Structures are given as C-alpha cells and as structure tokens.
Amino acid sequence: MWILYCVHTNKGFSPLPSMESAGVLGTVLGCSAGLAVCGVVFAAYKLGLLYQLFHKAETKSPRHGGESVAEVLRAHGVKYVFTLVGGHISPILVACEKLGIRIVDTRHEATAVFAADAVARLSGTVGVAAVTAGPGLTNTVTAVKNAQMAESPLLLIGGAAGTLLQGRGALQDIDQMSLFKPLCKFCASIRTVREIVPTVREALAIAQSGTPGPVFIEFPIDTLYPYHVVSKEFAVKNPPKGLMGKIVSWYLNNHLMNLFAGAWETRDVSPLQVDIPQATDDQVQRCIELVSRAKKPVILLGSQATLPPTPVDDIRKALEDLGIPCFLGGMSRGMLGKDSPIHIRQNRRDALKEADLVLLAGTVCDFRLSYGRVLSRRSKIIAVNRDKTQLLKNSDMFWKPTIAIQGDAGSFLLRLSKGLKGHRCPEEWPQSLKAGDVTKENANRAKADERTEHHLNPLKVLHCVDELMAEDSIIVADGGDFVGSAAYIMKPRGPLRWLDPGAFGTLGVGGGFALGAKLCRPESEFTFILCSLPHSSRWLRW
C-alpha cells in the first residue's frame, strides 16, 4: 500500500517524497527501531531475563547466601568474625560457625570493629566484623574511621532491608552506602546471591592492596536466607485484579527467580592477587648512594613498616644490619626489642636537627612530626609510603623530600639493607644518641619518684607496669596524654606487641583491641590496657 507524502520543494508540492527525504526518513526509522531493540535488551538484562536463559534457580535447595560468605572467608584464612548478633546477618554467623570460623559476640558494634582491627594488625590478615542494619551499622562509624586512618585492612559486613524494600520505609532501612563511601576503599551492595562470592573476594583483595583500609559490603536480608524462606515474603496475599495484578505477580516472581538464578554454581573462592606498590630499582639505588655517604643518618619507622608481605623479623634483621639509629612509632614500637643499641627513644627533635639524612619509612609528617617542621632543611630526606597523599603531606609548606617513593616500606628496607651489605653507620653516632637516651630516662625516673598529694603519679605507674610486664605481653594503649607518656616509658619486648588507636586518637579502643589481641596471641600471659581518665590513671591486668 502506498502512502502519499506531501513534501515541500522549491518547485511546489509533490505527492511523493524525494529520494533524499526518503533516505532521511529511513535513517530515522532505522535508528528508532535500533534504540527500541537496545531498550528491550537492556530491560531484559536488568530484569535478569538473559541470565535466566542459561542459569536456573534451584528452588528446592536448602542452601543460603550466608554459606557463600563463610566459604570465601575460610579460603582467605579468616579465623574470627566479630559481631553483635542481629536477624539481618544471622545466616552468615551460622554458616561461619559450621565451617570452624569462630564467632565472637560483643556488647557494642564499635567494639566488634575495634577487635577486628586488632586482629588485622597482629595477624596480617583481614579483620572481619558483621553487624546488623541501620543503627547496627551507624554504631561502627567511629571504629571504621579509626581503621581507615590507621590503615588497617578490615571487612565490615552489614545487613540491610530486602532488595525490593529499600527506600520504602522498611525496618532499619537507611542509605548505608552513602554513609560508608567516604570511610571505605570499596563499598558494594549485593543484589543477587550469585554476586556474593566474587564481591567478597574483590573486597578482601582491595582491603589489603595499595594502602590497606576498611571495605564495606551491604547484604540485603533476602540475599542471605534460603529460597523457601524468601519466597514466602514475595507472595502477594491480595494481588490487584486484572492486567495490573498479572504484571505485579510476574515482576515479583521474576525478581525472586533472578535473585537465586545460578546461586549455587561452583565458583572460585581463593584469594585474588593483592597489589602492593614497590620502589623501583633506580629509586632504591639512589637511596643506597645517599645512605652510604651519610655520617649521621636516622630512620623514623611508622606502622606501615609492619604490614605484610614482609615478615617483621626480616625487617628487624635488616635494621640491625644497617646499624642506623631508629625512632619507632605506632605499630612499629617493639620492632627492635627491649634494649637495642640502635633504638633511640628520647630527644627525637634534637636528633633530627643534627641528622644529615632522615629516612621516613611509613612515617607521616602530620601533627606527630609538627607537620614536618622538626625536619632540618639541611638534611637529605627519603620518604617511603604506600599512600601518595601521606607520602607528601605538608611537603609544600614545611619540608621537602629529596627522594619520595610510593611503595611498601618494609620491602624497601630489605632491599636497602641488601644493597648496603657490608656498610654500617658510624658507631659513634648511635652511641651519642643512646647516651642522650640514658640521661633523659634518668630524668623521667626522677619525675616518677616524686610524691603526689592526692593521686597516683602516672609516670610511677608506667614504670611499675613496665618492670612487672612479662616478655610476651601485648600493650594495648587507650587514652590521650597517658598513652603519650607510655610511649616514652614502656618497652614492648618484641615486634607487634604494641597497639594504639593511631592518627585518629580514638578513646575507647581498649576493650576491642584487647579482645582481638588475646585471640591472636592466646599464649601471651597478659595484656595491659592503659586508660586516660580525669584526675587519675589506671591500668588493668588482662
């Protein structure tokens, strides 16, 4: 059937289109048809119709999403999951316990995250905490931020309202993703059961890669329970009649089928490769040349130096081979044992003014180093840090690195020691700094012996604790000024035997840290929790 078109031309009206106009019309119609097809395909993809053509839901299976989470955690060497039990996440806890992962229930969600943080620091694995939706998650915010600033690899598992109920006023339903995106390296919300295994694997790898930190996965409740339980919630008691009723019923049934489609197919649960930045050979060689020419070098070691993959005992040997005097901060306290001749504890500011070379191994020029103002402009400065922002913090104002390396501090120290094999720092330099140590510590001892009229002398308490402490003790430092004093007086007997909040300075970490530490090191005789309280100081034997 012919359709006549009136096409206006310079010569008047024609009952048939010109060839050019017909071509344009065909192109438009073709594009419209193509867009329509693409729209249909996209809708089918979003609804899971394409996936369901090849992967079916096993409606008779008693399995549930919590089992998938537990399998991945076990494959990654996770031994503990810290929690405050809630209905949203119960399947994960049940499945973990069946696979031999210990479930540790706490009295507050923040404590669960603090405990997971301690496990991450002491074990070299990812610490895991699981909490329920809404207020359960909001209770963890301070602890998660503390882990972020302390660079602890941590997986936070959170419950959530069902996939179809989010944003509709369900119990404990809030926008959890927006809350945790600023705090975590990676955030994901599970939408189908088949996504659980690859998402958890990716999250665990990201938590340990680059600069370690917390990651967050949200599990809607219908992704964790078995099909026969979830299907009851999808049943519509009084569906609308007619066409609308059929559409609603079809949509709900399709959503349920897509939720469980391919859920129990075999998937790889093994750990993904962790990406850790390393110094280049050229950077290491330049540092070797600088250190070999230095007469008064100093190393400032930060928490990053204790991170995997380099064993802390190997780092300790490398430092001893270099013979360079070291100031230890954060988790690196105890790296050189109790009485190492190259471990300098006092008069850091004076030493930095005199040093001709300073190596910042995972140490940041923030408030702890007066934003870099304590560094002498005459010194050569080598800075090594996994995080580029932390590596160059305040370098535009108060200090400037001679060599800045975005890489792992522990691995760098091993390569530096190997390249300087046979070379040692002039012995008179660490000896002179050690003599200053003795003078300052004698002065601190004299202050500790001063009597107070009403309260305990906190310096005396710290000296007494240090003298009574067993060799395998772990020191958990929780507080403000009291912790600062403890850092100068107490002497961890070995690597990874000191825990403090980190750069965030959070008060209240003690209980969770002690819990995690005791689980990681059950052979330790006791752990001390140091608390800073108004008008008094207390220590608790664990």
XYZ file of C-alpha atoms in Angstrom:
542
model
C 0.000 0.000 0.000
C 1.390 3.313 -0.996
C 1.363 6.196 1.447
C 1.420 9.604 -0.150
C 3.527 12.315 1.432
C 3.345 15.966 0.657
C 6.882 17.173 0.536
C 7.508 20.870 0.095
C 10.148 21.677 -2.503
C 11.294 24.787 -4.214
C 9.116 23.764 -7.139
C 5.957 23.359 -5.100
C 4.289 20.362 -3.506
C 4.948 16.818 -4.654
C 2.741 13.832 -3.701
C 5.803 11.593 -3.335
C 8.962 12.129 -1.269
C 12.207 12.899 -2.931
C 14.936 10.262 -2.768
C 16.881 12.407 -0.264
C 13.881 12.812 2.039
C 13.117 9.105 1.874
C 16.685 8.335 2.885
C 16.489 10.616 5.902
C 13.177 9.106 6.922
C 14.583 5.604 6.606
C 17.561 6.508 8.741
C 15.316 7.963 11.441
C 13.066 4.914 11.416
C 16.088 2.617 11.475
C 17.617 4.431 14.445
C 14.314 4.366 16.279
C 13.984 0.639 15.705
C 17.580 0.117 16.844
C 17.032 2.134 20.000
C 13.879 0.196 20.716
C 15.707 -3.109 20.357
C 18.532 -1.865 22.561
C 15.995 -0.715 25.144
C 14.320 -4.120 25.165
C 17.675 -5.910 25.501
C 18.771 -3.580 28.300
C 15.492 -4.097 30.160
C 15.836 -7.860 29.756
C 19.375 -7.634 31.114
C 18.373 -5.516 34.115
C 15.499 -7.867 34.917
C 17.843 -10.849 34.710
C 15.900 -12.459 31.871
C 19.004 -13.038 29.733
C 20.930 -14.600 32.639
C 17.984 -16.847 33.493
C 18.030 -18.319 29.993
C 21.209 -20.185 30.904
C 21.171 -20.285 34.731
C 18.204 -21.543 36.688
C 17.200 -21.072 40.301
C 17.305 -24.244 42.384
C 14.048 -23.759 44.247
C 14.412 -26.982 46.265
C 17.895 -26.217 47.587
C 18.161 -25.543 51.346
C 21.364 -23.539 50.856
C 21.589 -19.839 51.672
C 23.826 -16.839 50.921
C 25.498 -16.951 54.321
C 27.224 -20.165 53.252
C 28.849 -18.408 50.299
C 30.195 -15.669 52.568
C 31.615 -18.227 55.010
C 33.303 -20.238 52.236
C 35.161 -17.189 50.944
C 36.225 -16.093 54.433
C 37.574 -19.556 55.243
C 39.507 -19.677 51.948
C 41.145 -16.370 52.919
C 42.321 -17.634 56.299
C 39.806 -15.686 58.382
C 39.589 -17.240 61.850
C 37.300 -14.821 63.672
C 34.199 -12.809 62.892
C 33.284 -10.185 65.488
C 29.650 -9.250 65.769
C 26.652 -8.123 67.713
C 24.051 -10.645 66.595
C 21.105 -9.439 64.509
C 18.473 -11.118 62.353
C 19.686 -9.456 59.148
C 23.069 -11.215 59.285
C 22.324 -14.429 61.241
C 22.813 -16.777 58.228
C 26.416 -15.549 57.858
C 27.165 -16.216 61.519
C 25.577 -19.685 61.464
C 27.476 -20.689 58.318
C 30.815 -19.355 59.602
C 30.489 -21.313 62.829
C 29.758 -24.519 60.903
C 32.972 -24.046 58.904
C 35.088 -23.524 62.008
C 35.281 -19.728 61.949
C 34.863 -18.516 65.490
C 32.004 -16.082 66.091
C 32.844 -13.564 68.827
C 29.801 -11.672 70.082
C 30.374 -8.255 71.649
C 28.205 -5.817 73.591
C 28.589 -2.966 71.109
C 29.189 -2.810 67.357
C 32.136 -0.423 67.719
C 33.880 -2.964 69.946
C 33.402 -5.603 67.244
C 35.163 -3.391 64.695
C 37.950 -2.458 67.132
C 38.555 -6.171 67.777
C 38.646 -6.898 64.043
C 41.106 -4.005 63.629
C 43.432 -5.537 66.236
C 43.278 -8.942 64.537
C 44.168 -7.341 61.199
C 47.214 -5.614 62.701
C 48.537 -8.642 64.576
C 47.723 -11.462 62.166
C 48.491 -9.968 58.756
C 45.042 -10.995 57.505
C 41.842 -9.004 57.035
C 39.845 -8.409 60.207
C 36.120 -9.090 59.807
C 33.146 -7.595 61.646
C 29.487 -8.278 60.887
C 26.694 -6.072 62.220
C 23.003 -5.678 61.609
C 21.339 -2.990 59.513
C 20.625 0.652 60.346
C 21.709 1.525 63.901
C 23.969 -1.510 63.993
C 25.987 -0.022 61.168
C 25.868 3.582 62.344
C 27.339 2.440 65.672
C 30.511 1.382 63.827
C 31.300 4.716 62.162
C 33.968 5.880 64.650
C 35.697 2.495 64.676
C 35.684 2.260 60.872
C 37.144 5.761 60.565
C 39.823 4.804 63.085
C 40.713 1.757 60.966
C 40.834 3.930 57.850
C 43.297 6.380 59.418
C 45.329 3.547 60.980
C 45.476 1.826 57.550
C 44.082 -1.469 58.846
C 42.651 -3.974 56.315
C 39.123 -4.561 57.544
C 35.937 -6.050 56.088
C 32.702 -4.647 57.503
C 29.661 -6.772 56.700
C 26.327 -5.043 57.167
C 22.761 -6.237 56.964
C 20.157 -4.310 55.005
C 16.471 -4.268 54.151
C 15.296 -6.558 51.349
C 16.224 -5.649 47.784
C 12.670 -4.575 46.890
C 12.021 -2.770 50.169
C 14.974 -0.395 50.264
C 13.848 3.215 50.247
C 10.266 2.213 51.070
C 10.340 2.653 54.834
C 11.390 -0.847 55.911
C 12.676 -1.512 59.431
C 16.188 -0.068 59.964
C 16.381 0.990 56.316
C 18.703 3.926 55.606
C 21.080 4.879 52.791
C 24.026 2.938 54.187
C 26.165 3.153 51.067
C 26.363 6.959 51.159
C 27.351 6.759 54.812
C 30.323 4.441 54.285
C 31.671 5.513 50.895
C 33.768 8.317 52.467
C 35.152 5.875 55.060
C 35.927 2.807 52.973
C 38.119 1.967 49.994
C 35.365 -0.152 48.477
C 31.598 -0.316 49.005
C 29.174 -2.769 47.410
C 25.551 -3.763 47.824
C 24.716 -7.374 46.963
C 21.713 -7.604 44.611
C 21.674 -11.348 43.806
C 23.033 -14.415 45.596
C 25.398 -15.202 42.706
C 27.231 -11.900 43.321
C 28.298 -12.826 46.846
C 31.429 -14.857 46.131
C 33.069 -12.535 43.539
C 32.170 -9.418 45.537
C 33.592 -10.695 48.829
C 36.784 -11.869 47.076
C 37.228 -8.468 45.443
C 36.593 -6.626 48.707
C 39.159 -8.692 50.612
C 41.794 -8.060 47.940
C 41.113 -4.322 47.855
C 41.304 -4.101 51.660
C 44.919 -5.338 51.503
C 46.047 -3.680 48.275
C 47.837 -0.356 47.997
C 47.290 1.467 51.259
C 45.303 -1.020 53.383
C 41.977 0.081 54.801
C 38.364 -0.854 55.514
C 35.899 -2.113 52.911
C 32.135 -2.464 53.274
C 29.605 -4.912 51.809
C 25.868 -4.496 52.336
C 23.794 -7.698 52.350
C 20.027 -7.231 51.870
C 18.261 -9.789 54.006
C 16.760 -11.663 51.039
C 20.252 -12.436 49.658
C 21.183 -14.378 52.803
C 18.219 -16.631 53.588
C 17.166 -19.857 51.731
C 14.769 -19.794 48.794
C 11.875 -21.357 50.677
C 12.086 -18.629 53.339
C 12.472 -15.726 50.941
C 9.707 -16.960 48.607
C 7.159 -16.620 51.410
C 7.992 -12.928 51.704
C 7.462 -12.424 47.966
C 3.988 -13.956 47.969
C 1.266 -11.306 47.426
C -1.749 -12.070 49.600
C -4.205 -9.830 47.757
C -2.780 -9.020 44.319
C -4.553 -6.412 42.187
C -7.017 -7.949 39.760
C -6.806 -7.858 36.024
C -3.766 -6.931 33.944
C -2.064 -4.978 36.737
C -2.298 -7.949 39.064
C -0.670 -10.217 36.488
C 2.128 -7.718 35.892
C 2.830 -7.363 39.640
C 2.822 -11.142 40.138
C 5.110 -11.685 37.151
C 7.531 -8.991 38.308
C 7.800 -10.387 41.842
C 8.237 -13.952 40.630
C 10.879 -12.906 38.117
C 12.733 -10.912 40.777
C 12.723 -13.962 43.047
C 13.974 -16.263 40.286
C 16.705 -13.803 39.323
C 17.719 -13.446 42.975
C 18.582 -17.168 43.143
C 19.470 -17.872 39.489
C 22.855 -19.608 39.308
C 23.275 -19.130 43.053
C 24.896 -22.487 43.792
C 27.069 -22.958 40.738
C 30.708 -23.718 41.542
C 32.780 -20.559 41.880
C 36.406 -19.872 42.735
C 36.706 -18.714 46.359
C 40.508 -18.473 46.516
C 42.225 -15.139 47.274
C 42.796 -12.693 44.428
C 46.220 -11.170 43.909
C 46.963 -8.275 46.237
C 48.512 -5.208 44.598
C 51.317 -3.731 46.719
C 53.321 -0.789 45.315
C 57.088 -1.225 45.315
C 60.064 1.087 44.906
C 61.801 0.879 41.541
C 65.370 -0.408 41.252
C 66.517 3.072 40.301
C 64.925 4.605 43.398
C 66.496 2.019 45.664
C 69.912 2.576 44.086
C 69.693 6.338 44.576
C 68.825 5.787 48.232
C 71.728 3.371 48.656
C 74.093 6.073 47.418
C 72.627 8.700 49.770
C 72.770 6.432 52.831
C 76.303 5.262 52.072
C 77.535 8.885 52.168
C 75.636 9.865 55.327
C 77.535 10.343 58.593
C 74.513 10.910 60.843
C 71.515 9.079 59.354
C 68.265 8.464 61.242
C 65.331 6.173 60.457
C 61.780 7.023 61.552
C 59.697 3.873 61.367
C 55.878 4.027 61.191
C 53.089 1.452 61.360
C 53.246 0.764 57.623
C 56.599 -0.973 58.090
C 54.812 -3.814 59.895
C 52.402 -4.597 57.045
C 52.594 -7.812 55.005
C 54.120 -9.205 52.908
C 57.482 -8.638 54.628
C 57.809 -10.547 57.944
C 58.607 -8.220 60.846
C 61.539 -10.405 61.916
C 63.155 -9.878 58.499
C 62.715 -6.122 58.860
C 64.275 -6.230 62.309
C 67.341 -8.024 60.954
C 67.635 -5.529 58.091
C 67.608 -2.602 60.536
C 70.223 -4.258 62.726
C 72.435 -4.871 59.689
C 72.183 -1.204 58.691
C 73.110 -0.071 62.209
C 71.264 3.233 61.710
C 69.636 4.701 64.841
C 65.854 4.270 64.713
C 62.881 6.047 66.240
C 59.850 3.759 66.309
C 56.233 4.930 66.197
C 52.791 3.342 66.091
C 52.726 -0.386 65.436
C 56.487 -0.428 64.826
C 57.143 0.031 68.550
C 58.884 -3.088 69.795
C 60.375 -3.837 66.375
C 63.898 -3.858 67.838
C 63.092 -5.471 71.174
C 63.561 -4.016 74.630
C 67.163 -2.741 74.705
C 68.538 -2.489 71.175
C 71.632 -0.245 70.813
C 70.141 1.364 67.688
C 66.686 2.009 69.156
C 66.538 5.630 70.310
C 63.506 6.576 72.378
C 64.168 10.110 73.623
C 65.209 13.535 72.254
C 63.900 12.920 68.745
C 63.657 16.619 67.918
C 67.324 17.209 68.772
C 68.430 14.156 66.782
C 66.533 15.323 63.694
C 68.166 18.749 63.854
C 71.602 17.119 63.858
C 70.952 14.363 61.311
C 72.300 14.714 57.775
C 69.902 12.108 56.391
C 66.390 11.139 57.543
C 64.539 8.088 56.242
C 60.766 8.293 56.788
C 59.733 4.633 56.452
C 55.954 4.762 56.621
C 56.087 7.822 58.862
C 53.840 10.782 58.010
C 54.643 14.464 58.514
C 51.416 15.258 60.343
C 50.936 16.549 63.900
C 53.208 13.798 65.208
C 56.168 15.426 63.432
C 54.910 19.007 63.815
C 53.792 18.827 60.179
C 57.412 18.430 59.079
C 58.793 21.429 60.924
C 61.063 19.235 63.066
C 62.979 18.159 59.976
C 66.126 20.140 59.203
C 66.303 21.779 55.808
C 69.969 20.749 55.705
C 69.068 17.054 55.862
C 68.618 14.761 52.898
C 65.161 13.222 53.300
C 63.998 9.896 51.889
C 60.257 9.326 52.249
C 58.641 5.929 51.605
C 54.901 5.430 51.894
C 52.238 3.376 50.122
C 49.847 6.322 50.047
C 50.775 9.241 47.784
C 48.841 11.782 49.843
C 50.502 10.692 53.079
C 53.869 10.477 51.358
C 53.850 14.197 50.505
C 51.717 15.559 53.331
C 52.755 19.158 54.149
C 55.751 18.921 51.802
C 54.608 22.115 50.130
C 54.967 24.052 53.390
C 57.477 22.884 55.970
C 59.661 20.196 54.376
C 60.606 18.700 51.031
C 61.744 15.142 50.287
C 64.973 14.545 48.430
C 63.528 11.252 47.188
C 59.835 10.398 47.515
C 58.899 6.755 46.922
C 55.352 5.475 46.727
C 55.934 1.915 47.826
C 55.972 -0.596 50.651
C 58.269 0.494 53.481
C 59.105 -2.991 54.756
C 60.155 -4.355 51.367
C 62.155 -1.186 50.724
C 64.148 -1.590 53.948
C 65.080 -5.153 52.993
C 66.300 -4.070 49.560
C 68.186 -1.119 51.063
C 69.939 -3.382 53.572
C 70.853 -5.853 50.847
C 72.276 -3.082 48.669
C 74.328 -1.739 51.607
C 75.653 -5.122 52.682
C 78.946 -4.624 54.486
C 78.254 -0.945 55.140
C 77.311 0.247 58.616
C 76.503 3.588 60.104
C 79.476 5.139 62.021
C 79.129 3.702 65.549
C 79.820 6.947 67.401
C 76.563 8.428 66.059
C 74.085 5.920 67.597
C 76.257 5.795 70.710
C 75.942 9.532 71.247
C 72.161 9.375 70.779
C 71.964 6.437 73.174
C 73.826 8.427 75.796
C 71.190 11.142 75.470
C 68.569 8.447 75.933
C 70.064 7.408 79.255
C 70.160 10.992 80.528
C 66.519 11.633 79.586
C 65.298 8.348 81.016
C 67.060 9.067 84.311
C 65.225 12.392 84.415
C 61.919 10.619 83.754
C 62.704 8.180 86.548
C 63.308 11.074 88.929
C 59.921 12.554 87.993
C 58.312 9.174 88.588
C 59.708 9.081 92.102
C 58.116 12.403 93.021
C 55.305 12.013 95.523
C 51.856 13.412 94.781
C 49.436 14.682 97.393
C 46.163 13.144 96.237
C 46.541 10.883 93.213
C 48.816 8.307 91.679
C 51.900 9.536 89.873
C 51.177 8.277 86.311
C 54.883 8.024 85.452
C 55.398 5.817 88.505
C 52.516 3.588 87.417
C 54.016 3.211 83.958
C 57.466 2.345 85.294
C 55.953 -0.258 87.635
C 53.936 -1.834 84.830
C 56.987 -1.968 82.593
C 59.044 -3.688 85.280
C 56.348 -6.278 86.059
C 55.375 -6.985 82.467
C 56.106 -10.451 81.069
C 58.250 -10.849 77.969
C 55.328 -11.940 75.796
C 52.961 -9.183 76.896
C 50.984 -7.107 74.418
C 50.482 -3.472 75.383
C 47.104 -2.027 74.451
C 47.226 1.749 74.738
C 43.869 3.504 75.076
C 43.809 7.151 76.041
C 45.285 10.577 75.468
C 48.211 12.099 77.376
C 48.686 8.921 79.380
C 49.373 6.980 76.183
C 51.890 9.629 75.098
C 53.766 9.097 78.350
C 53.543 5.317 77.983
C 55.182 5.502 74.565
C 58.307 7.029 76.135
C 58.453 4.784 79.205
C 57.074 1.331 78.390
C 59.198 -1.012 76.304
C 57.455 -3.654 74.171
C 59.585 -6.795 74.207
C 59.212 -7.587 70.525
C 57.512 -6.724 67.219
C 53.712 -6.448 67.052
C 53.334 -6.141 70.815
C 52.012 -2.603 70.929
C 48.514 -1.449 69.929
C 47.327 2.148 69.992
C 44.475 3.880 68.118
C 46.689 5.560 65.528
C 46.430 9.003 63.974
C 42.725 9.426 64.819
C 43.454 9.294 68.553
C 40.204 7.474 69.338
C 39.396 6.876 73.003
C 37.625 3.626 73.849
C 39.565 1.188 71.667
C 40.909 -0.732 74.673
C 38.271 -3.414 75.160
C 38.029 -4.348 71.486
C 41.780 -4.208 70.927
C 42.446 -6.400 73.974
C 39.820 -8.908 72.821
C 41.325 -9.190 69.360
C 44.890 -9.308 70.697
C 44.125 -12.096 73.146
C 42.560 -14.210 70.411
C 45.558 -13.702 68.119
C 48.100 -14.355 70.887
C 46.463 -16.694 73.410
C 49.905 -17.733 74.650
C 50.630 -14.215 75.911
C 50.494 -14.118 79.694
C 48.590 -10.847 79.906
C 47.787 -7.647 78.129
C 47.723 -4.231 79.713
C 45.050 -1.686 78.896
C 46.229 1.822 79.633
C 43.404 4.277 80.220
C 43.406 8.050 80.498
C 40.730 9.192 82.945
C 40.042 12.542 84.628
C 42.215 13.077 87.706
C 43.506 9.523 87.777
C 45.324 6.839 85.858
C 44.517 3.169 85.936
C 45.935 0.020 84.485
C 44.081 -3.240 84.115
C 45.623 -6.656 84.020
C 44.069 -8.858 81.356
